[in-house]
Tab-separated table of C-alpha atoms in Angstrom:
chain	number	residue	atom	x	y	z
A	378	MET	CA	3.138	-14.080	14.145
A	379	ARG	CA	3.618	-12.254	17.455
A	380	SER	CA	0.977	-13.210	19.985
A	381	GLU	CA	-0.054	-9.636	20.790
A	382	PHE	CA	-1.316	-9.194	17.213
A	383	ALA	CA	-3.042	-12.564	16.868
A	384	SER	CA	-6.476	-11.194	17.777
A	385	THR	CA	-6.380	-8.292	15.294
A	386	PRO	CA	-9.062	-8.855	12.619
A	387	LYS	CA	-7.563	-9.388	9.186
A	388	LEU	CA	-9.726	-6.664	7.575
A	389	GLY	CA	-8.452	-3.128	8.219
A	390	PHE	CA	-10.174	0.163	7.333
A	391	GLY	CA	-8.027	2.472	5.201
A	392	CYS	CA	-9.049	6.120	5.601
A	393	MET	CA	-7.376	7.607	2.535
A	394	ARG	CA	-10.397	7.674	0.212
A	395	LEU	CA	-13.296	8.712	2.457
A	396	PRO	CA	-16.624	9.908	0.996
A	397	LEU	CA	-16.657	13.590	0.049
A	398	ILE	CA	-19.420	16.177	-0.086
A	399	ASP	CA	-17.488	18.078	-2.765
A	400	PRO	CA	-15.347	15.836	-5.020
A	401	ASN	CA	-13.036	18.796	-5.667
A	402	ASP	CA	-12.388	19.422	-1.977
A	403	GLN	CA	-10.426	16.678	-0.203
A	404	LYS	CA	-11.282	18.165	3.175
A	405	SER	CA	-15.051	17.993	2.642
A	406	ILE	CA	-15.473	14.551	4.210
A	407	ASP	CA	-19.083	13.457	4.568
A	408	ILE	CA	-18.987	12.840	8.315
A	409	GLU	CA	-22.475	11.399	8.632
A	410	HIS	CA	-21.762	8.872	5.872
A	411	PHE	CA	-18.399	8.104	7.449
A	412	LYS	CA	-20.080	7.454	10.813
A	413	GLN	CA	-22.312	4.846	9.168
A	414	MET	CA	-19.256	3.227	7.614
A	415	VAL	CA	-17.467	3.104	10.970
A	416	ASP	CA	-20.538	1.597	12.627
A	417	ALA	CA	-20.873	-1.109	9.970
A	418	PHE	CA	-17.171	-1.931	10.143
A	419	ILE	CA	-17.133	-2.301	13.926
A	420	ALA	CA	-20.424	-4.221	13.913
A	421	GLY	CA	-18.777	-6.620	11.451
A	422	GLY	CA	-15.882	-7.263	13.822
A	423	GLY	CA	-13.365	-4.715	12.554
A	424	THR	CA	-11.059	-2.755	14.852
A	425	TYR	CA	-8.072	-1.466	12.834
A	426	PHE	CA	-8.295	2.040	11.314
A	427	ASP	CA	-5.435	3.346	9.166
A	428	THR	CA	-4.886	7.038	8.433
A	429	ALA	CA	-1.949	9.432	7.953
A	430	PHE	CA	-0.917	12.989	8.728
A	431	VAL	CA	-1.510	13.997	5.092
A	432	TYR	CA	-4.621	12.002	4.145
A	433	HIS	CA	-7.382	14.283	2.924
A	434	GLU	CA	-4.968	17.168	3.583
A	435	GLY	CA	-5.100	16.381	7.281
A	436	ALA	CA	-8.889	16.067	7.497
A	437	SER	CA	-8.849	12.258	7.699
A	438	GLU	CA	-7.420	12.312	11.223
A	439	ALA	CA	-9.957	14.901	12.364
A	440	ALA	CA	-12.777	12.893	10.800
A	441	LEU	CA	-11.652	9.800	12.723
A	442	ARG	CA	-11.980	11.750	15.952
A	443	GLU	CA	-15.572	12.699	15.175
A	444	ALA	CA	-16.738	9.410	13.650
A	445	LEU	CA	-14.793	6.952	15.811
A	446	VAL	CA	-12.882	8.264	18.830
A	447	GLU	CA	-15.708	10.351	20.280
A	448	ARG	CA	-18.297	7.608	19.722
A	449	TYR	CA	-16.599	4.384	20.874
A	450	PRO	CA	-14.688	3.284	23.981
A	451	ARG	CA	-10.908	3.300	23.532
A	452	ASP	CA	-10.612	-0.483	23.770
A	453	ALA	CA	-13.021	-0.963	20.839
A	454	PHE	CA	-10.536	0.111	18.166
A	455	THR	CA	-6.901	0.572	17.211
A	456	VAL	CA	-5.578	3.441	15.104
A	457	ALA	CA	-2.550	3.677	12.839
A	458	THR	CA	-1.185	6.947	11.512
A	459	LYS	CA	1.961	7.962	9.662
A	460	CYS	CA	4.718	10.548	9.331
A	461	LEU	CA	6.179	11.511	5.934
A	462	ALA	CA	9.550	12.855	7.027
A	463	TRP	CA	10.790	13.077	3.435
A	464	ALA	CA	8.009	15.617	2.731
A	465	SER	CA	9.014	17.800	5.714
A	466	PRO	CA	11.474	20.690	5.374
A	467	ASP	CA	13.305	19.908	8.612
A	468	ALA	CA	13.465	17.558	11.597
A	469	ARG	CA	11.394	19.809	13.855
A	470	THR	CA	8.507	19.776	11.393
A	471	ALA	CA	8.719	16.009	10.893
A	472	LYS	CA	8.699	15.372	14.638
A	473	SER	CA	5.760	17.735	15.134
A	474	ASN	CA	3.576	15.384	13.078
A	475	LEU	CA	3.013	13.035	16.018
A	476	PRO	CA	1.638	15.536	18.562
A	477	THR	CA	-0.425	17.161	15.825
A	478	SER	CA	-1.887	13.788	14.828
A	479	LEU	CA	-2.736	12.925	18.433
A	480	GLU	CA	-4.443	16.293	18.899
A	481	ARG	CA	-6.428	15.956	15.671
A	482	MET	CA	-7.643	12.489	16.649
A	483	GLY	CA	-8.236	13.276	20.309
A	484	LEU	CA	-5.985	10.444	21.438
A	485	ASP	CA	-3.442	10.116	24.241
A	486	TYR	CA	-1.551	7.503	22.243
A	487	VAL	CA	-1.590	5.923	18.797
A	488	ASP	CA	-1.619	2.128	18.542
A	489	PHE	CA	0.502	1.895	15.378
A	490	TYR	CA	2.858	4.647	14.179
A	491	LEU	CA	4.539	4.375	10.808
A	492	LEU	CA	7.506	6.109	9.288
A	493	HIS	CA	5.771	6.336	5.947
A	494	ASN	CA	7.083	5.407	2.509
A	495	VAL	CA	10.716	4.775	3.335
A	496	GLY	CA	12.940	3.205	0.710
A	497	GLY	CA	15.237	4.544	-1.962
A	498	GLU	CA	16.307	8.158	-1.566
A	499	ARG	CA	13.420	8.859	0.839
A	500	THR	CA	15.062	6.831	3.616
A	501	ALA	CA	17.819	9.423	3.919
A	502	LYS	CA	15.466	12.016	5.383
A	503	PHE	CA	14.274	9.643	8.116
A	504	ASP	CA	17.930	9.012	8.965
A	505	GLU	CA	18.938	12.665	8.776
A	506	TYR	CA	16.053	13.797	10.982
A	507	GLY	CA	16.606	11.054	13.581
A	508	MET	CA	13.067	9.752	13.106
A	509	TRP	CA	13.854	6.152	14.072
A	510	ASP	CA	15.080	7.135	17.536
A	511	PHE	CA	12.323	9.732	17.862
A	512	ALA	CA	9.602	7.125	17.294
A	513	LEU	CA	11.183	4.646	19.698
A	514	GLU	CA	11.523	7.335	22.371
A	515	ALA	CA	7.868	8.278	21.871
A	516	LYS	CA	7.020	4.620	22.382
A	517	GLU	CA	8.924	4.621	25.679
A	518	ARG	CA	6.912	7.689	26.742
A	519	GLY	CA	3.647	5.899	25.978
A	520	LEU	CA	2.649	8.032	22.987
A	521	ILE	CA	3.032	5.077	20.610
A	522	ARG	CA	2.248	1.429	21.271
A	523	ASN	CA	3.857	-0.101	18.154
A	524	VAL	CA	6.453	1.402	15.808
A	525	GLY	CA	6.814	0.382	12.190
A	526	PHE	CA	7.339	1.671	8.682
A	527	SER	CA	5.790	1.386	5.255
A	528	MET	CA	7.755	1.066	2.063
A	529	HIS	CA	7.537	0.660	-1.691
A	530	ASP	CA	10.867	-0.962	-2.461
A	531	GLY	CA	12.393	-4.357	-3.086
A	532	ALA	CA	13.197	-7.227	-0.761
A	533	ASP	CA	16.884	-6.369	-0.385
A	534	ALA	CA	16.010	-2.850	0.777
A	535	LEU	CA	13.511	-4.271	3.274
A	536	ASP	CA	16.068	-6.758	4.572
A	537	ALA	CA	18.599	-3.973	5.103
A	538	LEU	CA	16.089	-1.736	6.895
A	539	LEU	CA	14.912	-4.473	9.247
A	540	ALA	CA	18.498	-5.446	9.991
A	541	ALA	CA	19.365	-1.807	10.738
A	542	HIS	CA	16.224	-1.277	12.851
A	543	PRO	CA	15.454	-4.544	14.676
A	544	GLN	CA	13.173	-2.733	17.148
A	545	MET	CA	10.412	-2.406	14.552
A	546	ASP	CA	7.147	-3.998	15.680
A	547	PHE	CA	5.589	-4.310	12.220
A	548	VAL	CA	5.977	-3.266	8.595
A	549	GLN	CA	3.452	-2.226	5.950
A	550	LEU	CA	3.974	-3.610	2.438
A	551	GLN	CA	2.284	-3.619	-0.945
A	552	VAL	CA	1.080	-7.179	-1.497
A	553	ASN	CA	-1.446	-8.579	-3.957
A	554	TYR	CA	-1.703	-11.510	-6.345
A	555	LEU	CA	-0.575	-9.474	-9.354
A	556	ASP	CA	2.556	-8.186	-7.617
A	557	TRP	CA	3.330	-11.509	-5.915
A	558	ASP	CA	6.055	-12.512	-8.364
A	559	ASP	CA	6.571	-9.101	-9.944
A	560	PRO	CA	10.323	-8.495	-10.411
A	561	VAL	CA	10.067	-4.858	-9.270
A	562	VAL	CA	7.611	-5.025	-6.360
A	563	GLU	CA	8.857	-8.454	-5.191
A	564	ALA	CA	5.858	-8.981	-2.901
A	565	ARG	CA	6.587	-12.654	-2.250
A	566	ARG	CA	10.233	-12.009	-1.386
A	567	CYS	CA	9.298	-9.066	0.838
A	568	MET	CA	6.864	-11.243	2.785
A	569	GLU	CA	9.598	-13.850	3.206
A	570	VAL	CA	12.040	-11.211	4.465
A	571	ALA	CA	9.528	-9.895	7.008
A	572	GLN	CA	8.885	-13.399	8.285
A	573	LYS	CA	12.627	-14.067	8.530
A	574	HIS	CA	12.907	-11.062	10.832
A	575	ASP	CA	9.771	-12.114	12.757
A	576	VAL	CA	8.067	-8.824	11.892
A	577	PRO	CA	4.325	-9.051	11.066
A	578	VAL	CA	2.971	-7.356	7.956
A	579	VAL	CA	0.152	-4.904	7.419
A	580	ILE	CA	-0.817	-5.358	3.776
A	581	MET	CA	-1.628	-2.325	1.640
A	582	GLU	CA	-2.862	-2.273	-1.953
A	583	PRO	CA	-4.405	-5.764	-1.778
A	584	ALA	CA	-6.585	-4.872	-4.768
A	585	ARG	CA	-3.840	-2.876	-6.526
A	586	GLY	CA	-5.579	0.464	-5.936
A	587	GLY	CA	-8.898	-1.001	-7.099
A	588	ARG	CA	-7.544	-2.343	-10.373
A	589	LEU	CA	-8.055	-5.982	-9.350
A	590	VAL	CA	-11.724	-5.150	-8.908
A	591	GLU	CA	-11.889	-3.872	-12.498
A	592	LEU	CA	-10.157	-6.662	-14.377
A	593	PRO	CA	-10.184	-6.946	-18.161
A	594	GLU	CA	-12.970	-9.339	-19.133
A	595	ARG	CA	-10.644	-12.047	-20.406
A	596	ALA	CA	-9.115	-12.326	-16.915
A	597	ALA	CA	-12.354	-11.768	-14.990
A	598	ASP	CA	-14.087	-14.546	-16.941
A	599	VAL	CA	-11.556	-17.083	-15.692
A	600	LEU	CA	-12.350	-16.251	-12.058
A	601	ARG	CA	-16.098	-16.141	-12.615
A	602	ALA	CA	-16.011	-19.574	-14.210
A	603	ALA	CA	-14.392	-21.010	-11.078
A	604	ASN	CA	-16.707	-19.250	-8.614
A	605	GLY	CA	-19.559	-17.251	-10.054
A	606	ASP	CA	-20.760	-16.107	-6.642
A	607	ALA	CA	-17.485	-14.488	-5.570
A	608	SER	CA	-16.850	-10.808	-6.247
A	609	LEU	CA	-13.621	-9.888	-8.003
A	610	ALA	CA	-12.637	-7.977	-4.847
A	611	SER	CA	-13.016	-11.096	-2.723
A	612	TRP	CA	-10.396	-12.919	-4.808
A	613	ALA	CA	-7.896	-10.151	-4.090
A	614	TYR	CA	-8.589	-10.005	-0.371
A	615	ARG	CA	-8.746	-13.768	0.177
A	616	PHE	CA	-5.312	-14.066	-1.406
A	617	CYS	CA	-3.958	-11.733	1.286
A	618	TYR	CA	-6.031	-12.877	4.271
A	619	ASN	CA	-4.647	-16.381	4.055
A	620	LEU	CA	-0.959	-15.546	3.783
A	621	PRO	CA	1.178	-16.269	6.871
A	622	ASN	CA	2.468	-13.493	9.142
A	623	VAL	CA	-0.294	-11.011	8.228
A	624	LEU	CA	-1.369	-8.559	10.911
A	625	THR	CA	-4.204	-7.014	8.876
A	626	VAL	CA	-5.165	-6.234	5.274
A	627	LEU	CA	-6.118	-2.636	4.512
A	628	SER	CA	-9.049	-1.704	2.333
A	629	GLY	CA	-9.408	1.950	1.382
A	630	MET	CA	-13.180	2.206	1.613
A	631	SER	CA	-15.230	5.100	0.225
A	632	SER	CA	-18.856	4.102	0.804
A	633	LEU	CA	-21.137	2.197	3.149
A	634	ASP	CA	-21.791	-0.381	0.422
A	635	GLN	CA	-18.067	-1.072	0.128
A	636	VAL	CA	-17.810	-1.590	3.885
A	637	ARG	CA	-20.731	-3.991	3.900
A	638	GLN	CA	-19.360	-5.963	0.939
A	639	ASN	CA	-15.846	-6.159	2.398
A	640	VAL	CA	-17.157	-7.209	5.808
A	641	ALA	CA	-19.330	-9.915	4.224
A	642	ASP	CA	-16.411	-11.183	2.135
A	643	TYR	CA	-14.159	-11.181	5.194
A	644	GLN	CA	-16.655	-13.099	7.315
A	645	ALA	CA	-16.991	-15.667	4.525
A	646	ASN	CA	-13.232	-15.955	4.024
A	647	ARG	CA	-11.695	-19.372	3.466
A	648	PRO	CA	-8.532	-20.561	1.717
A	649	PHE	CA	-8.753	-21.094	-2.027
A	650	SER	CA	-9.839	-24.521	-3.160
A	651	PRO	CA	-7.477	-26.258	-5.611
A	652	GLU	CA	-9.830	-25.298	-8.458
A	653	GLU	CA	-9.905	-21.682	-7.341
A	654	GLN	CA	-6.125	-21.537	-7.014
A	655	ARG	CA	-5.747	-22.875	-10.550
A	656	ALA	CA	-8.200	-20.235	-11.778
A	657	LEU	CA	-6.309	-17.460	-10.013
A	658	ASP	CA	-3.009	-18.670	-11.469
A	659	GLU	CA	-4.600	-18.707	-14.923
A	660	ALA	CA	-6.010	-15.199	-14.447
A	661	VAL	CA	-2.585	-13.891	-13.423
A	662	GLU	CA	-1.012	-15.602	-16.429
A	663	THR	CA	-3.641	-13.987	-18.630
A	664	LEU	CA	-2.893	-10.556	-17.178
A	665	ARG	CA	0.830	-11.004	-17.591
A	666	GLY	CA	0.314	-12.214	-21.138
A	667	MET	CA	-1.230	-8.850	-21.936
A	668	ALA	CA	2.110	-7.162	-21.140
A	669	ASN	CA	4.518	-6.987	-24.072
A	670	VAL	CA	7.714	-5.390	-22.737
A	671	PRO	CA	9.847	-8.373	-21.625
A	672	CYS	CA	11.718	-6.555	-18.844
A	673	THR	CA	13.033	-8.844	-16.081
A	674	ASN	CA	14.331	-6.022	-13.852
A	675	CYS	CA	17.940	-7.172	-14.155
A	676	ARG	CA	18.819	-3.460	-13.917
A	677	TYR	CA	21.797	-3.652	-16.239
A	678	CYS	CA	20.253	-0.724	-18.122
A	679	VAL	CA	20.411	1.726	-15.228
A	680	LYS	CA	24.062	1.246	-14.351
A	681	ASP	CA	25.459	3.660	-16.924
A	682	CYS	CA	22.411	5.817	-17.641
A	683	PRO	CA	23.780	9.394	-17.566
A	684	GLN	CA	20.356	10.837	-16.723
A	685	GLY	CA	19.405	8.454	-13.940
A	686	VAL	CA	16.208	7.343	-15.698
A	687	VAL	CA	14.419	4.668	-13.635
A	688	ILE	CA	14.066	2.420	-16.658
A	689	PRO	CA	12.785	-0.862	-15.102
A	690	THR	CA	10.145	1.000	-13.096
A	691	ILE	CA	8.931	2.822	-16.187
A	692	LEU	CA	8.817	-0.339	-18.302
A	693	GLY	CA	6.859	-2.022	-15.507
A	694	LEU	CA	4.292	0.780	-15.578
A	695	ILE	CA	3.923	0.426	-19.347
A	696	ASN	CA	3.151	-3.253	-18.751
A	697	LEU	CA	0.766	-2.371	-15.932
A	698	GLU	CA	-1.187	-0.112	-18.278
A	699	LEU	CA	-1.435	-2.956	-20.773
A	700	MET	CA	-2.484	-5.497	-18.129
A	701	THR	CA	-5.141	-3.340	-16.499
A	702	GLU	CA	-6.204	-1.453	-19.625
A	703	ASN	CA	-6.260	1.649	-17.450
A	704	ARG	CA	-3.871	4.439	-18.407
A	705	GLU	CA	-4.981	6.852	-15.706
A	706	PHE	CA	-4.137	4.357	-12.973
A	707	ALA	CA	-0.639	3.731	-14.347
A	708	LYS	CA	-0.178	7.482	-14.853
A	709	GLY	CA	-0.986	8.120	-11.205
A	710	LEU	CA	1.686	5.648	-10.105
A	711	TYR	CA	4.151	7.102	-12.605
A	712	SER	CA	3.771	10.560	-11.074
A	713	TRP	CA	5.729	9.437	-8.004
A	714	GLN	CA	7.410	6.136	-8.877
A	715	ALA	CA	9.261	7.680	-11.829
A	716	ALA	CA	9.935	11.011	-10.106
A	717	PRO	CA	13.688	10.426	-9.582
A	718	GLY	CA	14.245	9.835	-13.293
A	719	PRO	CA	11.259	10.279	-15.631
A	720	ALA	CA	11.253	9.002	-19.199
A	721	SER	CA	11.514	12.513	-20.626
A	722	LYS	CA	15.076	12.814	-19.254
A	723	CYS	CA	16.273	10.199	-21.751
A	724	VAL	CA	18.859	11.608	-24.192
A	725	ALA	CA	18.800	8.500	-26.423
A	726	CYS	CA	22.497	7.747	-25.842
A	727	GLY	CA	21.823	4.032	-26.264
A	728	SER	CA	23.881	2.767	-23.323
A	729	CYS	CA	20.812	1.045	-21.872
A	730	GLU	CA	19.970	-0.839	-25.056
A	731	SER	CA	23.530	-2.073	-25.467
A	732	MET	CA	23.336	-3.614	-21.981
A	733	CYS	CA	19.830	-5.134	-22.176
A	734	PRO	CA	19.887	-8.970	-22.246
A	735	GLN	CA	16.298	-8.986	-23.550
A	736	GLY	CA	17.054	-6.729	-26.522
A	737	ILE	CA	14.271	-4.314	-25.535
A	738	ASP	CA	13.872	-1.156	-27.624
A	739	ILE	CA	14.201	0.906	-24.467
A	740	ILE	CA	14.540	4.323	-26.099
A	741	HIS	CA	11.286	3.802	-27.989
A	742	GLN	CA	9.511	2.511	-24.878
A	743	LEU	CA	10.645	5.525	-22.863
A	744	GLY	CA	9.161	7.713	-25.567
A	745	VAL	CA	5.883	5.820	-25.221
A	746	ALA	CA	5.964	6.317	-21.460
A	747	ALA	CA	6.621	10.058	-21.786
A	748	GLU	CA	3.694	10.347	-24.185
A	749	HIS	CA	1.319	8.275	-22.041
A	750	PHE	CA	2.236	9.411	-18.549
A	751	GLU	CA	3.815	12.884	-18.621
């Protein structure tokens, strides 16, 4: 990994799910509680804070100013924030995100700036608005120290983006032990691509949005038998901490107790013992055994779909619901992952089923997805 990032602690503070005074008001961040969380994180050796222009409807950046920027010297922390160009109506609005973010946070520069959630059709807006050149020019002007992007897409898309934009200083990817060999997320392959391009990785979703902290008992029991003292969260984070080419691993923390637990787990981090690795492999096998749609993401089914239904993604979310036993979590992912072609667009023409090497009853499964997630 690049030498300038070698000293960055591997535990990063994600500021997307901060404590709220009113659960129905995303802007009602409990600043006093957040200050305690910041203090505990920094006391535990943390420095990396991750936010975005849209987190908590913009209040996350302002909260960072009050809880962090105004209370600590500038060399005590680094801040990452993000621009969602694809959610902006025009280039001027997208480019205005950066000065607005700096003003909200009370900063002269941001340490890490991300073009957020590129990949698929969303990449076109970043290209159309000239956001790649804009970010690099802002770096030359000293407003940004490091430019990167985040993405939820496969390894081939990542390879193409890094080849097209070799000036990127880092990339942010979804990586966790459940997605490691997933045929849609392709976490392992994405990590290999990033390393090939010598671009360090900020890991997001190390606990799969909290789902790897709430495992079904049959999987959790396997891990507990191997190490009864380790929290389920620590298994997820240790998997990521000890991967090569990792800049930091983000944890979206919502309480002081979570900060303290994550800091303690980070300070106690060590590579898995052979017994622990076998237990983790068994737990993953158990989770995957709970999925019953045998989709391999060959994508033959999407080639001639007249409605553009994102069939492999939807089948993967059906399996995720089965593995985690949590419909609401899978439904939340469905709301954006299936947006280009939801299951309800299926007209039951049958072209997908005639092409499926696994013989999956795709039309029926799409009906299940529409019922569960829409």
